Amino acid sequence: MKKLSLCAVAFLLFLLQVHAQDKKILNETPEQKEQRLAWWVNDRFGMFIHWGLYSMPSRHEWVKSNEHLTDADYQKYFDLYNPDLYNPKEWARQAKAAGMKYAVITTKHHEGFCLFDSKYTDYKATNTAAKRDLIKEWVDAFRAEGLKVGFYYSLIDWHHPDYTIDRVHPQRPADPKAYEQLNKGRDMEKYRAYLKNQLKELLTNYGKIDILWTDFSFPGEHGKDHNDWNSLDLIKMIRKLQPGIIVNDRLDLGEYEDGGDFATPEQYKVSEWPTRNGKRIHWETCQTFSGSWGYYRDETSWKDNKQLLVLLIETVSKGGNLLLNVGPTSRGTFDSRAQDRLKGMGAWMEVNGRSIYGCTEAPAEFKRPENSLLTYNPTTKRLYVHLLDYPLQRFELPGMKGKVKYAQLLNDGSEIKMRGTDKGDLALDLPVRKPDVEIPVIELVLE
């Protein structure tokens, strides 16, 4: 066989790299994908719900791992679990009133406990004092309020006997040499079958499911990646069972263009619209009211209403969605702090939602004034200026002279007088008194 030159080898490697970037699972055009994700891109704001046995110790959803609890230590929570005040209709009502358009709930978190009635385990809600499928009630309640429904399903399982002990497992050893001995008798092939069977149940038994959150892969030494989950086989099954579903990016299928529909930056603000191979991608930041996802009774780091609204507005201003989490109590209620935050966001969204739904990053020609955030609706051609620090009457929009036909405060639809300046800016005459909303919004009807 003739020896290839270094140039030829380099070119072949380049072609392989390009091919790897273009590998696809679905036979779907970019236009078809945009159509499939259109409702989600429009709605922008959803509720995440983390609920399970960890709501009983109420000191972080990772309590089993953080405190190295054994199955025997954790059993008391299963034996005593009794969400007697659980009313998913009330949860759905609060989500809708907050301005949320979709919701995602943990059907099973890392602890392995299932809120749904799975025929593949006894570790489920139907075998507790609840004695019923909590997910079925939740799906029915949220659908009745007109909200899209999504399932979170943990790839990780600290209860299953065949799930191998890894670096985040509660029984992880201090000495890495001990992993092999600890994992004797555990069989990931059996666990992979369990994983696939449960996902099939979730995507078969509850009607149309709009979103699937699989969580999470952690490649590397004593970690788990797409091979451990058989992710390629899973994503093909998921797409087949629910052709219209939107799937997150945590199956570790990054080499495939469509290994996930959206990126998931967690608990931080992105500096700019995320990209992949130089192209902007769909993204959704998942965030908590405090620091934990599950109910944490003694946590004091709760964000106030303005912080949460800025988080929502800034996310949309960079082309993203916000999935904001509630961790219900073990009795099945949203605690008073969560209810207060939801009401605060709902009061603002009721009059200012137009600056969020259907909106995205403003075109580069519109410069953001200090202490403000911009969103833009490309369908209505309206620009929204969110005033994070309310100015004293005169407010200037740089370079906007001649580009605006009408300006108003969005909360009450009251006109704002405007005039051009010699510098080409647009000066707005705002009322001295700040409007009675947390963050006032100016709606600009563009020429």
XYZ file of C-alpha atoms in Angstrom:
447
model
C 0.000 0.000 0.000
C 1.390 3.406 -1.013
C 2.487 5.602 1.883
C 0.417 8.787 2.300
C 2.163 12.146 2.497
C 1.861 14.233 5.646
C -0.356 16.681 3.744
C -2.675 13.882 2.659
C -2.877 12.543 6.206
C -3.673 16.014 7.544
C -6.407 16.432 4.940
C -7.941 13.064 5.809
C -7.942 13.980 9.485
C -9.635 17.249 8.605
C -12.329 15.407 6.645
C -12.866 13.024 9.544
C -13.207 15.974 11.897
C -15.738 17.677 9.659
C -17.628 14.420 9.312
C -17.655 13.987 13.106
C -19.110 17.467 13.517
C -21.797 16.656 10.962
C -22.789 13.219 12.315
C -26.516 13.042 12.787
C -28.968 10.654 14.414
C -32.203 12.057 13.006
C -33.089 12.502 9.369
C -34.241 16.027 10.099
C -33.502 19.285 8.290
C -32.557 22.440 10.236
C -35.931 23.903 9.258
C -37.770 20.874 10.664
C -35.842 21.152 13.904
C -36.735 24.835 14.237
C -40.384 23.954 13.701
C -40.194 21.221 16.365
C -38.655 23.623 18.892
C -40.764 26.651 17.939
C -43.164 26.509 20.900
C -40.297 26.138 23.381
C -38.328 29.036 21.891
C -41.459 31.184 22.051
C -42.437 30.307 25.626
C -39.025 31.045 27.201
C -40.024 30.377 30.848
C -40.633 27.045 32.573
C -40.779 25.417 35.995
C -38.386 22.697 37.139
C -39.591 20.495 40.017
C -37.196 18.362 42.088
C -39.160 16.113 44.412
C -38.334 12.817 46.042
C -37.413 11.109 49.302
C -34.659 13.728 49.846
C -37.417 16.217 50.693
C -37.692 14.450 54.082
C -34.151 15.043 55.406
C -34.538 18.413 53.604
C -30.840 19.158 53.426
C -30.007 18.890 49.722
C -31.112 16.449 47.013
C -27.612 14.927 47.100
C -27.892 14.175 50.834
C -27.375 10.440 50.263
C -24.082 11.068 48.464
C -22.947 14.046 50.537
C -23.368 12.147 53.809
C -22.307 8.733 52.406
C -25.593 7.150 53.497
C -26.148 3.454 52.846
C -29.390 2.002 51.509
C -30.152 0.906 55.074
C -29.596 4.462 56.367
C -31.895 5.848 53.668
C -34.674 3.268 54.033
C -36.489 5.205 56.777
C -37.379 7.910 54.248
C -39.034 5.387 51.961
C -40.868 3.743 54.851
C -42.256 7.048 56.154
C -42.829 8.945 52.895
C -46.380 10.322 52.939
C -47.117 13.382 50.748
C -50.606 13.784 52.203
C -50.970 17.425 51.071
C -49.904 16.763 47.487
C -52.169 18.668 45.105
C -50.629 18.959 41.638
C -53.569 21.110 40.495
C -52.364 23.773 42.914
C -48.777 23.405 41.680
C -49.973 23.875 38.101
C -52.061 26.891 39.053
C -49.052 28.550 40.702
C -46.782 27.783 37.751
C -49.260 29.307 35.319
C -49.845 32.355 37.528
C -46.063 32.920 37.622
C -46.040 33.188 33.829
C -44.456 29.790 33.218
C -45.514 27.970 30.073
C -44.042 24.502 30.613
C -42.792 22.317 33.465
C -40.327 19.460 33.986
C -40.527 17.110 36.995
C -38.100 14.546 38.399
C -39.701 11.169 37.748
C -36.578 9.612 39.336
C -33.575 11.429 40.774
C -30.135 10.025 41.617
C -31.452 8.364 44.780
C -33.332 5.908 42.521
C -36.809 6.464 43.991
C -39.539 6.591 41.336
C -42.533 8.899 41.585
C -44.192 6.844 38.843
C -45.587 3.313 38.857
C -42.807 1.327 37.178
C -43.156 -2.413 36.789
C -39.363 -2.793 36.944
C -38.866 -1.788 40.594
C -40.519 -1.859 44.005
C -38.750 1.372 44.947
C -41.640 3.616 43.902
C -44.393 5.879 45.198
C -47.112 3.260 44.806
C -45.389 1.200 47.533
C -45.326 4.095 50.021
C -48.182 5.652 51.988
C -48.956 7.669 48.837
C -50.207 4.430 47.221
C -50.565 6.008 43.795
C -48.756 7.128 40.661
C -47.792 10.720 41.527
C -46.577 11.453 38.006
C -49.887 10.561 36.357
C -51.716 13.060 38.574
C -49.064 15.677 37.852
C -49.281 15.233 34.074
C -53.080 15.490 34.129
C -53.031 18.603 36.323
C -50.442 20.522 34.315
C -52.003 19.617 30.986
C -55.367 20.859 32.310
C -53.792 24.307 32.890
C -52.516 24.381 29.312
C -48.873 23.864 30.280
C -46.483 21.702 28.296
C -45.130 18.744 30.311
C -41.625 17.355 30.591
C -39.938 14.509 32.424
C -36.559 14.534 34.149
C -35.062 11.055 34.479
C -31.787 10.375 36.278
C -29.298 8.221 34.409
C -27.605 7.799 37.781
C -29.127 5.432 40.362
C -27.652 5.034 43.852
C -30.225 2.409 44.866
C -30.094 -0.088 42.012
C -27.977 -3.141 42.941
C -26.374 -3.419 39.474
C -25.397 0.249 39.168
C -21.629 0.341 39.618
C -20.086 2.512 42.305
C -18.405 5.565 40.777
C -16.858 8.801 41.979
C -20.183 10.440 42.946
C -21.798 7.329 44.453
C -22.573 7.451 48.208
C -20.369 4.372 48.752
C -17.379 5.707 46.777
C -14.116 4.660 48.428
C -11.327 6.898 49.637
C -8.821 4.558 47.994
C -9.332 4.237 44.197
C -7.928 0.708 44.357
C -11.080 -0.378 46.205
C -13.479 0.255 43.280
C -12.922 -3.137 41.698
C -13.715 -5.040 44.885
C -16.769 -2.886 45.663
C -18.211 -3.467 42.193
C -17.933 -7.233 42.220
C -21.326 -8.685 41.370
C -22.672 -5.424 39.927
C -23.627 -5.564 36.249
C -24.100 -2.382 34.214
C -25.559 -4.417 31.358
C -28.507 -5.263 33.610
C -28.746 -1.649 34.715
C -28.750 -0.448 31.104
C -31.756 -2.701 30.433
C -33.501 -1.235 33.500
C -32.740 2.299 32.353
C -34.101 1.663 28.876
C -37.222 -0.096 30.157
C -38.091 2.742 32.522
C -37.601 5.407 29.878
C -39.844 3.387 27.593
C -42.524 3.334 30.297
C -42.331 7.085 30.779
C -42.545 7.781 27.055
C -45.342 5.277 26.451
C -47.736 5.461 29.412
C -48.414 9.190 29.797
C -49.401 10.449 26.365
C -47.465 13.174 24.567
C -44.364 14.271 26.452
C -42.965 17.599 25.309
C -39.501 17.580 26.926
C -37.108 14.952 28.260
C -34.288 15.811 30.651
C -31.787 12.973 31.109
C -29.221 13.713 33.823
C -26.217 13.303 33.750
C -22.974 12.012 32.215
C -19.603 12.523 33.882
C -16.830 10.993 31.737
C -13.367 10.298 33.024
C -11.793 8.135 35.701
C -14.416 6.379 37.817
C -17.118 8.292 35.939
C -19.741 7.379 33.379
C -20.215 8.368 29.737
C -22.428 7.505 26.750
C -21.126 3.931 26.711
C -22.359 3.317 30.245
C -25.889 4.401 29.309
C -25.845 3.064 25.740
C -26.911 6.603 24.873
C -27.094 6.174 21.100
C -29.599 3.366 21.451
C -31.550 5.405 24.023
C -31.832 8.539 21.893
C -33.051 6.502 18.910
C -35.738 4.900 21.066
C -36.718 8.248 22.562
C -37.104 9.855 19.130
C -39.101 6.881 17.856
C -41.520 6.796 20.787
C -41.993 10.592 20.939
C -41.105 12.107 17.522
C -41.892 15.674 18.589
C -40.030 15.581 21.899
C -37.280 18.053 22.841
C -34.270 16.423 24.550
C -31.506 18.033 26.602
C -27.776 17.522 26.042
C -26.659 15.314 28.947
C -26.490 11.897 27.278
C -22.851 12.595 26.313
C -23.551 12.538 22.576
C -21.625 15.686 21.747
C -20.077 14.163 18.621
C -23.533 14.131 17.046
C -25.064 17.329 15.749
C -28.450 16.248 17.129
C -27.305 14.332 20.216
C -29.300 16.919 22.177
C -31.605 19.760 21.189
C -30.364 22.381 23.634
C -27.438 23.180 25.923
C -28.013 23.354 29.672
C -25.791 25.832 31.555
C -26.594 25.172 35.216
C -26.641 27.727 38.020
C -24.717 30.450 36.203
C -25.317 33.270 33.735
C -23.740 32.940 30.302
C -21.714 35.931 29.114
C -23.104 35.705 25.583
C -25.302 33.515 23.379
C -23.601 30.054 23.389
C -22.245 28.700 20.106
C -21.087 25.376 18.682
C -18.785 25.206 15.675
C -19.299 28.936 15.276
C -23.118 28.720 15.154
C -25.545 29.929 17.790
C -27.376 27.090 19.506
C -30.561 26.682 21.489
C -29.975 26.880 25.219
C -31.780 26.869 28.531
C -30.313 27.775 31.896
C -31.622 25.798 34.865
C -31.585 27.772 38.100
C -32.780 27.515 41.693
C -34.424 29.996 44.063
C -31.632 29.242 46.514
C -28.709 26.853 46.065
C -30.335 23.420 46.171
C -32.768 21.695 43.855
C -34.570 19.629 46.463
C -36.367 21.158 49.461
C -33.786 22.491 51.936
C -35.444 23.716 55.107
C -32.500 25.662 56.573
C -31.086 27.230 53.407
C -30.809 31.021 53.641
C -29.318 31.977 50.247
C -32.652 32.718 48.557
C -32.657 35.152 45.640
C -35.086 38.064 45.886
C -37.710 38.855 43.256
C -35.613 41.432 41.430
C -32.663 39.033 41.123
C -34.962 36.380 39.668
C -36.524 38.799 37.191
C -33.108 40.029 36.062
C -32.125 36.392 35.599
C -35.153 35.802 33.359
C -34.756 39.003 31.350
C -31.007 38.602 30.879
C -31.465 35.006 29.740
C -33.978 36.026 27.072
C -31.757 38.983 26.085
C -29.127 36.397 25.070
C -31.533 34.117 23.202
C -32.150 31.568 25.972
C -34.844 29.974 28.124
C -35.071 29.902 31.926
C -36.105 26.728 33.767
C -36.626 27.850 37.367
C -36.748 25.201 40.067
C -39.101 24.569 42.974
C -38.339 21.859 45.558
C -41.632 20.853 47.217
C -41.772 19.697 50.843
C -42.177 16.029 51.712
C -45.868 16.648 52.422
C -46.315 17.848 48.864
C -46.525 21.637 49.116
C -44.498 24.590 47.868
C -43.055 26.290 50.944
C -43.848 29.940 51.683
C -40.567 31.268 50.255
C -41.180 29.571 46.911
C -44.784 30.790 46.820
C -43.642 34.347 47.531
C -41.118 34.287 44.664
C -43.621 32.780 42.233
C -46.204 35.437 43.104
C -43.636 38.201 42.643
C -42.617 36.939 39.216
C -46.250 36.430 38.249
C -47.207 39.992 39.154
C -44.452 41.310 36.872
C -45.117 38.845 34.051
C -48.840 39.648 34.017
C -48.144 43.121 32.634
C -44.654 42.680 31.149
C -44.798 39.164 29.677
C -44.869 40.656 26.182
C -41.183 41.507 26.627
C -40.382 37.826 27.300
C -42.623 35.556 25.218
C -41.531 35.336 21.597
C -38.520 37.536 22.330
C -34.805 37.091 21.866
C -31.545 39.018 21.650
C -31.884 42.466 20.103
C -30.195 43.067 16.733
C -26.674 44.494 17.035
C -27.786 47.862 15.622
C -29.606 48.589 18.895
C -27.162 49.682 21.588
C -28.005 48.859 25.180
C -28.171 51.925 27.465
C -26.494 51.671 30.863
C -28.419 49.873 33.623
C -30.816 48.261 31.197
C -31.408 45.019 29.298
C -32.877 44.711 25.799
C -35.156 42.046 24.351
C -36.645 42.021 20.879
C -39.641 40.403 19.233
C -38.723 39.670 15.586
C -42.364 38.984 14.657
C -43.894 42.218 15.959
C -40.664 44.241 15.401
C -40.855 45.677 18.905
C -37.893 46.454 21.128
C -38.118 46.253 24.914
C -35.926 48.271 27.272
C -35.881 46.877 30.818
C -34.891 49.583 33.309
C -32.864 47.876 36.049
C -32.109 51.237 37.667
C -34.953 53.718 37.106
C -33.584 57.005 35.670
C -34.587 60.552 36.575
C -36.973 61.602 33.780
C -34.652 61.934 30.765
C -33.541 58.647 29.237
C -31.534 58.455 26.034
C -31.361 55.634 23.506
C -28.083 55.868 21.564
C -28.400 56.067 17.776
C -32.182 55.563 17.824
C -33.277 58.894 16.361
C -35.764 58.284 13.537
C -36.072 54.553 14.276
C -39.051 54.618 16.664
C -42.621 55.523 15.779
C -44.090 55.171 19.279
C -42.922 54.590 22.849
C -44.893 53.491 25.904
C -44.514 52.021 29.355
C -45.502 48.400 29.000
C -47.099 47.944 32.422
C -49.962 50.368 31.699
C -49.621 51.246 27.998
C -49.056 54.931 28.755
C -47.332 57.047 26.121
C -43.783 58.294 26.584
C -42.941 61.549 24.820
C -39.805 61.371 22.691
C -37.575 63.630 20.652
C -34.386 63.262 18.648
C -31.111 64.853 19.708
C -28.406 66.564 17.681
C -26.163 63.537 18.289
C -28.639 61.169 16.609
C -29.933 59.709 19.857
C -33.533 59.430 21.003
C -34.491 61.173 24.259
C -37.479 59.859 26.239
C -39.317 61.859 28.906
C -40.114 59.393 31.667
C -42.395 60.133 34.612
C -40.603 61.221 37.792
C -42.333 58.509 39.810
C -41.211 54.986 39.028
C -44.058 52.769 37.777
C -45.362 50.362 40.397
C -43.498 47.327 39.030
C -40.186 45.796 40.124
C -38.489 46.455 36.769
C -40.234 48.952 34.448
C -40.223 48.146 30.742
C -40.334 50.544 27.799
C -41.957 49.151 24.672
C -40.708 50.710 21.445
C -42.716 50.325 18.250
C -40.057 50.503 15.569
C -40.349 52.228 12.196
